[in-house]
CSV table of C-alpha atoms in Angstrom, one decimal:
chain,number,residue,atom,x,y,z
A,1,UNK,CA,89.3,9.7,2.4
A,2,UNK,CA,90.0,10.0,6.3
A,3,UNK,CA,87.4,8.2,8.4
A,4,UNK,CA,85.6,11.4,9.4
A,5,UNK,CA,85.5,12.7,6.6
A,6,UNK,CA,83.5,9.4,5.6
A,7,UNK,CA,81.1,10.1,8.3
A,8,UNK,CA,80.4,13.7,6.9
A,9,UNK,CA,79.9,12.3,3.5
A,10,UNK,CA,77.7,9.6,4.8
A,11,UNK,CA,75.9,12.0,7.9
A,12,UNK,CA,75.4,15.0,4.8
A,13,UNK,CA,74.1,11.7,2.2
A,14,UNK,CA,72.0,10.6,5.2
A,15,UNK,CA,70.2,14.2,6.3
A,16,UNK,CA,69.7,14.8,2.2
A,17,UNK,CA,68.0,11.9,2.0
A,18,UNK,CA,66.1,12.6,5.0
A,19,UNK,CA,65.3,16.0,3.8
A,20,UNK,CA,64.4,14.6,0.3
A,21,UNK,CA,62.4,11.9,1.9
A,22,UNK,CA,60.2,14.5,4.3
A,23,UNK,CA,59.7,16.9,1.2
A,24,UNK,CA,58.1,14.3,-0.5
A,25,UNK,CA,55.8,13.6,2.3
A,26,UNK,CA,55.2,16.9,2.5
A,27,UNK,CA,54.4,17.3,-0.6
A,28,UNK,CA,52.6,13.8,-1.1
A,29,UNK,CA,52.0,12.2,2.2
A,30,UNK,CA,51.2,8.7,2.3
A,31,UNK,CA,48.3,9.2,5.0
A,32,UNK,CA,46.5,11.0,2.3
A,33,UNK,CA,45.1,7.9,0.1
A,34,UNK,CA,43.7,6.7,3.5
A,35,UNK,CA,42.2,10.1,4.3
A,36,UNK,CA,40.7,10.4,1.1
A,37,UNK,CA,38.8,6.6,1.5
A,38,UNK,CA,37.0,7.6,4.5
A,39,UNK,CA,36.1,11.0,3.1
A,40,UNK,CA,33.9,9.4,0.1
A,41,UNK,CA,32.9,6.3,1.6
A,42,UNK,CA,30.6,8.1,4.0
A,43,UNK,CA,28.3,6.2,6.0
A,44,UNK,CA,24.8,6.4,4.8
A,45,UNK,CA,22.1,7.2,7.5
A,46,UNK,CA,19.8,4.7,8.5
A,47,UNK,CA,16.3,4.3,9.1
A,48,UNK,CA,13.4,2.2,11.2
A,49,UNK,CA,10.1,1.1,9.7
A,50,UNK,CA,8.6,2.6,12.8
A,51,UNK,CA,10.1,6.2,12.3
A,52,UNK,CA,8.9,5.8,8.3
A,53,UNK,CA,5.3,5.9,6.4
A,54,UNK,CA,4.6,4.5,3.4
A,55,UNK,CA,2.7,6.5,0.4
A,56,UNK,CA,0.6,4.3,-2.5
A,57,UNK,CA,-0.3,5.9,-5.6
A,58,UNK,CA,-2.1,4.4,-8.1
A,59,UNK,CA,-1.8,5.1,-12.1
A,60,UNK,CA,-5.0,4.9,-14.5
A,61,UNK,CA,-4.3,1.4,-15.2
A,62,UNK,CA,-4.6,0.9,-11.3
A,63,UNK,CA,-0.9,0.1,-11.1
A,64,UNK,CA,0.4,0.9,-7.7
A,65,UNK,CA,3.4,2.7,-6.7
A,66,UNK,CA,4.8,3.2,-3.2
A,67,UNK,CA,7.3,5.5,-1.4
A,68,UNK,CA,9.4,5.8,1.8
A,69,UNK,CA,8.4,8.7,3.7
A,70,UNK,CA,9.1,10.7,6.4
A,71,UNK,CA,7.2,14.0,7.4
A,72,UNK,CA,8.9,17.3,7.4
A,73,UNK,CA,7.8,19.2,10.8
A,74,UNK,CA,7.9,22.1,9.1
A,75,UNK,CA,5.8,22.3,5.9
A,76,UNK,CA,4.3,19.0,7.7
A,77,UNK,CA,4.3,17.6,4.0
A,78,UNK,CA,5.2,13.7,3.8
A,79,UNK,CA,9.1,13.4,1.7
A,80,UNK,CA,10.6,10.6,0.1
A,81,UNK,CA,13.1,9.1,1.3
A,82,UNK,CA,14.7,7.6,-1.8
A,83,UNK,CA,13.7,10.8,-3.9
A,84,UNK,CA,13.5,14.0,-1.8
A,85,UNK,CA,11.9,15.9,-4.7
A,86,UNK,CA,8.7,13.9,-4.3
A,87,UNK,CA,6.6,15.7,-1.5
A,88,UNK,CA,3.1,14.9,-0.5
A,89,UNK,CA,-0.1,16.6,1.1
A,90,UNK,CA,-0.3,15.6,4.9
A,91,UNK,CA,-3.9,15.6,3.6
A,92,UNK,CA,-4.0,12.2,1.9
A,93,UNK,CA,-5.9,9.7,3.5
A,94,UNK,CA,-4.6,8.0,6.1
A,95,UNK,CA,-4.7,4.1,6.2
A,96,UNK,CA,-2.1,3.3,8.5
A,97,UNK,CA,-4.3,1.8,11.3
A,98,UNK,CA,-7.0,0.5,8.9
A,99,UNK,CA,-5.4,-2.6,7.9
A,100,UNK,CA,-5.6,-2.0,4.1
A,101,UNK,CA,-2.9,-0.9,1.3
A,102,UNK,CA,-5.4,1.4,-0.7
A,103,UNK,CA,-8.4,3.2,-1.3
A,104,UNK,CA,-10.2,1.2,-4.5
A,105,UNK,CA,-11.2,4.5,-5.8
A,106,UNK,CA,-9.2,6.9,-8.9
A,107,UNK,CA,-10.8,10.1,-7.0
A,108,UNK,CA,-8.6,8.6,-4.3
A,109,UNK,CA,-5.7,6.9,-5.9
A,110,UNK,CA,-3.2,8.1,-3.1
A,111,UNK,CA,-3.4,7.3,0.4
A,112,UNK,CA,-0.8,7.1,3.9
A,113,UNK,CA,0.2,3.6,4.9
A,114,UNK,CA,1.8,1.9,7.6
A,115,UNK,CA,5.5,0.9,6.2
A,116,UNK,CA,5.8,-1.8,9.0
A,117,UNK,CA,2.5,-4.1,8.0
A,118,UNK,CA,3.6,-4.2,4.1
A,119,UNK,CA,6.9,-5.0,4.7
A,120,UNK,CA,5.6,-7.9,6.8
A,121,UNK,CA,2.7,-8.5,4.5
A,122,UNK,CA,5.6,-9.0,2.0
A,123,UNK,CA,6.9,-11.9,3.9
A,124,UNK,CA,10.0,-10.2,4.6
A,125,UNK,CA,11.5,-9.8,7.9
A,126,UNK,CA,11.8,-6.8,9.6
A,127,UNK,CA,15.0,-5.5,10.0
A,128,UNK,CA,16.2,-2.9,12.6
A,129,UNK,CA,17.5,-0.4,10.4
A,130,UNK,CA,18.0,0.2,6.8
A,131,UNK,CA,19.4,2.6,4.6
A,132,UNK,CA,18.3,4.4,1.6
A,133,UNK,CA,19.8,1.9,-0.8
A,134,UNK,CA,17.9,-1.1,1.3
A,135,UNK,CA,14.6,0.8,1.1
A,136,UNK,CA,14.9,1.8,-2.4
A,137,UNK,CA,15.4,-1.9,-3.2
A,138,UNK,CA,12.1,-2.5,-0.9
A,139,UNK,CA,10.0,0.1,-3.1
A,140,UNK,CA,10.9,-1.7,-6.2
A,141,UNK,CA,9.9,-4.9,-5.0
A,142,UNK,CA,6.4,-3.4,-4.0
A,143,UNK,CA,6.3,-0.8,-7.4
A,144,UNK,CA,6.8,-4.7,-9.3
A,145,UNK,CA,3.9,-5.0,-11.6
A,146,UNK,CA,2.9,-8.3,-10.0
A,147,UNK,CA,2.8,-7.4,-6.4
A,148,UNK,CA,-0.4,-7.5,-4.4
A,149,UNK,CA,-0.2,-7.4,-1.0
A,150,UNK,CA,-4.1,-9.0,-0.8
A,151,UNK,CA,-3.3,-12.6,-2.6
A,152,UNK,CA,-3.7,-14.0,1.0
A,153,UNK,CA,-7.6,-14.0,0.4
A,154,UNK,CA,-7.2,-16.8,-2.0
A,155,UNK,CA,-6.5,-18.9,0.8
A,156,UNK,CA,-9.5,-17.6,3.2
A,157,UNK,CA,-12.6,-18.9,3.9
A,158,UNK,CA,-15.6,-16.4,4.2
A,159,UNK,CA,-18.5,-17.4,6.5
A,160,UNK,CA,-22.2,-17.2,4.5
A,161,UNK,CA,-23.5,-15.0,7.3
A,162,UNK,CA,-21.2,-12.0,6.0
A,163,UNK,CA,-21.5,-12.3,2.6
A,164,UNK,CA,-23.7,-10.6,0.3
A,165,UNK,CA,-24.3,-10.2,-3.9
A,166,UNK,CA,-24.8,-7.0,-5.8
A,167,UNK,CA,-25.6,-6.7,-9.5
A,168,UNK,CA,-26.9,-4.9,-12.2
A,169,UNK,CA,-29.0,-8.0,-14.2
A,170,UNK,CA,-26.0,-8.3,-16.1
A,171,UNK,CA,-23.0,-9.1,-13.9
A,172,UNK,CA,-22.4,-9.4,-9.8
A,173,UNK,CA,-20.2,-9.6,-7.6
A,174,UNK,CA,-19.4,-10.9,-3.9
A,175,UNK,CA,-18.2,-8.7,-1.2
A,176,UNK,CA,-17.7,-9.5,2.8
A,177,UNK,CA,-18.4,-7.4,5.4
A,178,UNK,CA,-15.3,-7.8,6.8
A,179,UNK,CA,-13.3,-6.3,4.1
A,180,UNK,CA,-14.8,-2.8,4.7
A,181,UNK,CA,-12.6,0.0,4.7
A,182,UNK,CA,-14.3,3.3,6.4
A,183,UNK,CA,-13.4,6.5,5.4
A,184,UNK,CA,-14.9,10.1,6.5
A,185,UNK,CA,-15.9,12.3,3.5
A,186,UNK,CA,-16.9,15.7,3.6
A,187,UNK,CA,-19.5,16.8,1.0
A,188,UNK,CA,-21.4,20.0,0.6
A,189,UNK,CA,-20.1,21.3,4.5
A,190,UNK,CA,-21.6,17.5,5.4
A,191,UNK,CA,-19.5,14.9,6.9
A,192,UNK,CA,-20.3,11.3,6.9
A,193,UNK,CA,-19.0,8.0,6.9
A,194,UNK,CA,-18.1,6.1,4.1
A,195,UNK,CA,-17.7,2.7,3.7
A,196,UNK,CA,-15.9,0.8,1.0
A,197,UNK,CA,-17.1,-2.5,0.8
A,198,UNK,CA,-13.8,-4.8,-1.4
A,199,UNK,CA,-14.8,-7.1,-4.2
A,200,UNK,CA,-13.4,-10.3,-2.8
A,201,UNK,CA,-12.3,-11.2,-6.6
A,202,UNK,CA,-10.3,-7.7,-7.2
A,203,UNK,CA,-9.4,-5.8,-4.3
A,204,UNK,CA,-9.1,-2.6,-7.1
A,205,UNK,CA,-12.7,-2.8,-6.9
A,206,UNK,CA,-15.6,-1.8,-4.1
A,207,UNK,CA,-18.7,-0.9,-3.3
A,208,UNK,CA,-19.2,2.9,-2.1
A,209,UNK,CA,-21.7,2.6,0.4
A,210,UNK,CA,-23.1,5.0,3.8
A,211,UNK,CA,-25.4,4.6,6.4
A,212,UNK,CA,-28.1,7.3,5.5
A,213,UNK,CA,-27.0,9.6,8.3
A,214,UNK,CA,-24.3,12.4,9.1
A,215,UNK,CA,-21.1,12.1,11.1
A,216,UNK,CA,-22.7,14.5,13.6
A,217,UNK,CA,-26.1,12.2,13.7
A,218,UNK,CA,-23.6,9.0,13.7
A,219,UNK,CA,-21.9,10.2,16.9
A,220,UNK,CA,-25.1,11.0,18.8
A,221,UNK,CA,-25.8,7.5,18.1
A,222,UNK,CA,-23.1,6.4,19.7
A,223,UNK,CA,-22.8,8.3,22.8
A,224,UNK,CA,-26.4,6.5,23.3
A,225,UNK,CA,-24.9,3.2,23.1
A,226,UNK,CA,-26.8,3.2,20.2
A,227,UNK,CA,-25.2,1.1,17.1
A,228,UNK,CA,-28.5,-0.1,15.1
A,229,UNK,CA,-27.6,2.4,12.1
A,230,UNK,CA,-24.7,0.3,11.3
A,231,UNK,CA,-27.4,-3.0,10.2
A,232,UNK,CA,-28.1,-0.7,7.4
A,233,UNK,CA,-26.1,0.7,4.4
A,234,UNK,CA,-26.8,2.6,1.5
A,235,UNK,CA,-25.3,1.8,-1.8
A,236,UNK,CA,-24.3,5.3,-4.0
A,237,UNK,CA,-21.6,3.8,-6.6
A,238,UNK,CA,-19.6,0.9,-7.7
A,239,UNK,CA,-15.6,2.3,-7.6
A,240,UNK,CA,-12.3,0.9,-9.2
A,241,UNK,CA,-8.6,2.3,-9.3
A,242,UNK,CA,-9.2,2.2,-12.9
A,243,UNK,CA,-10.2,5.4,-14.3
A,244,UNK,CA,-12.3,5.4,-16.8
A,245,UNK,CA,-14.1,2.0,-15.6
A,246,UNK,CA,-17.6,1.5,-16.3
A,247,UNK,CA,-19.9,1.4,-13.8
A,248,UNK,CA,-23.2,0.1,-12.6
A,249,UNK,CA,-26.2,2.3,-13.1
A,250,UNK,CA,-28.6,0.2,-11.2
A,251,UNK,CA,-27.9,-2.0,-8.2
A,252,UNK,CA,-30.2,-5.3,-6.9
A,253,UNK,CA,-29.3,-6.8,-4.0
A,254,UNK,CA,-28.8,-10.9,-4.5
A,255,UNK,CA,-29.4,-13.4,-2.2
A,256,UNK,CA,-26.5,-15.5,-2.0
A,257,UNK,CA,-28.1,-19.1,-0.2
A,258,UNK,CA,-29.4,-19.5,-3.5
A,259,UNK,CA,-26.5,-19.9,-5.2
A,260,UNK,CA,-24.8,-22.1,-2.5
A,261,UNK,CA,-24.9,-26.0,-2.5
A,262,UNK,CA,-26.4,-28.1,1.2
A,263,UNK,CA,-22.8,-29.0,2.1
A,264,UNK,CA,-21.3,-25.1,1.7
A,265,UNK,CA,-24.9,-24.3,4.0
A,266,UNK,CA,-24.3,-26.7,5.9
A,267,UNK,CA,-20.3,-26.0,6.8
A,268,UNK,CA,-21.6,-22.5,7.1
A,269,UNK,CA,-18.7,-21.4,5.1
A,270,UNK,CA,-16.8,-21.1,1.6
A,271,UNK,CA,-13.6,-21.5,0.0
A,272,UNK,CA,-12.2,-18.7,-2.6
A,273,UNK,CA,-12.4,-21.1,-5.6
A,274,UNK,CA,-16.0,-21.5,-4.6
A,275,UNK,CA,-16.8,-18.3,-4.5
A,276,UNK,CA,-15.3,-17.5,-7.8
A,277,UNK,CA,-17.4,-20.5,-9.3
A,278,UNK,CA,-20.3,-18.8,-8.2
A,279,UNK,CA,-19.5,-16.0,-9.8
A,280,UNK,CA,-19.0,-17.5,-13.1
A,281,UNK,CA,-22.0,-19.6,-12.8
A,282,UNK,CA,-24.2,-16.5,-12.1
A,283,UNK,CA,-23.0,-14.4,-14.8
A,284,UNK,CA,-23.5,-17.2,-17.2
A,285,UNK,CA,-26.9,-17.7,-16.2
A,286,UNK,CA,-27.6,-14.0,-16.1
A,287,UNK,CA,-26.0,-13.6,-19.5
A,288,UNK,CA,-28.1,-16.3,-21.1
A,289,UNK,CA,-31.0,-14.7,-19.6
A,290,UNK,CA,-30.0,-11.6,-21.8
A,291,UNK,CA,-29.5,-13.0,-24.7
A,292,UNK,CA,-33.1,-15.1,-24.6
A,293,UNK,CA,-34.9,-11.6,-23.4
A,294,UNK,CA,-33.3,-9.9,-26.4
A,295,UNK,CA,-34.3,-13.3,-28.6
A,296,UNK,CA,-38.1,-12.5,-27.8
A,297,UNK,CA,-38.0,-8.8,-28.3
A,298,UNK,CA,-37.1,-9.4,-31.6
């Protein structure tokens, strides 16, 4: 083979292969593996705690459940975040400056919350942003059975001065006045305030109290500087996420220095454990007194 001829071989071997080589790319290009990464590993969007609500719903067992939301400007309806199927009322009440994580009532077993104060009641950190994933793993950490965002009371101390003692004969319990959560109820065309007044022992229970007077009356009041009404509540009901709990039919009003020992007077103040042994030791006593009344109407 003459030497040119060689180099047409070779050049005609050479653009084959290249021609070969570029319908394969062509057909197949290597780029496209990459390409197809980036298409499914899309970045998911992210979210702040500020920009977010959280919504609590509670079962009949008083079980709570809670969801990521966001409010659609349009239907101005609250969505999930984690399940956009779930939509709620903008109606619900709204907690989210009041401090607490639900309404201790199952005619009000769903209410608004502030996302930010639960996550740091949890004693987890607040991050910057999260994504769905991240607050999907945060809802089941709050949905958990044995979460209660309120187990910081059993290391309070309640001052005597705010405590009082309801019962019905039979059972009491203890509530503070600072545990109050306020609410405005409309009944009958009439708005008025309520107040729901937390067992200090189960925070899924409360006193339904008001003070006598309308929201209308109530405001008078106060452009009069005029705060007296608030020395006096009314009680109407005892109320529990549970449904179906049974509640007290009549109310007396305990005084609770008489079930306190000189030191606790005397520090002005008590611990939760006392508390709860006062408890115990008054519904002993008030059992035993049953049993001996029954005993002599026999």
């Amino acid at each position: 083979m003459k030497r040119k001829q060689f180099f047409n071989v070779v050049l005609a071997l050479t653009m084959s292969g290249l021609l070969t080589s570029t319908e394969i790319k062509e057909e197949n290009p290597k780029t496209d593996f990459i390409f197809y990464e980036k298409d499914t590993n899309i970045e998911q969007k992210s979210y702040t705690l500020s920009s977010l609500d959280l919504v609590s719903i509670s079962d009949a067992l008083g079980n709570k459940k809670y969801y990521f939301v966001e409010q659609d400007t349009c239907s101005l309806e609250y969505k999930s975040i984690t399940n956009p199927q779930l939509e709620f009322s903008s109606t619900i009440p709204n907690l989210k400056e009041t401090g607490h994580y639900w309404v201790p009532d199952a005619t009000k077993s769903i209410a608004l919350l502030n996302s930010f104060d639960l996550t740091m009641m949890a004693g987890y950190d607040v991050n910057d942003n999260y994504t769905q994933d991240e607050l999907a793993m945060l809802e089941s950490i709050f949905n958990n059975f044995n979460f209660n965002p309120y187990l910081y009371v059993k290391n309070a101390t309640f001052s005597i001065e705010n405590l009082f003692m309801v019962g019905n004969g039979e059972s009491i319990s203890i509530y503070d006045v600072n545990y109050c959560l306020p609410l405005e109820e409309t009944i009958e065309n009439e708005t008025r305030t309520i107040l729901y007044f937390y067992d200090v022992t189960n925070f899924k229970k409360a006193l339904k109290c008001h003070y006598g007077i309308s929201l209308e009356e109530e405001q008078i009041l106060q452009e009069q500087n005029n705060y007296s009404y608030r020395n006096t509540f009314y009680i109407e009901k005892e109320t529990s996420l549970y449904q179906g709990y049974t509640f007290l039919d009549d109310y007396y009003l305990y005084n609770v220095m008489n079930y306190l020992t000189e030191e606790q007077i005397a520090r002005g103040f008590v611990y939760y454990s006392e508390i709860e042994e006062i408890i115990k030791n008054v519904n002993e006593g008030l059992e035993q007194n049953t049993i001996l009344l029954l005993a002599k109407n026999k």
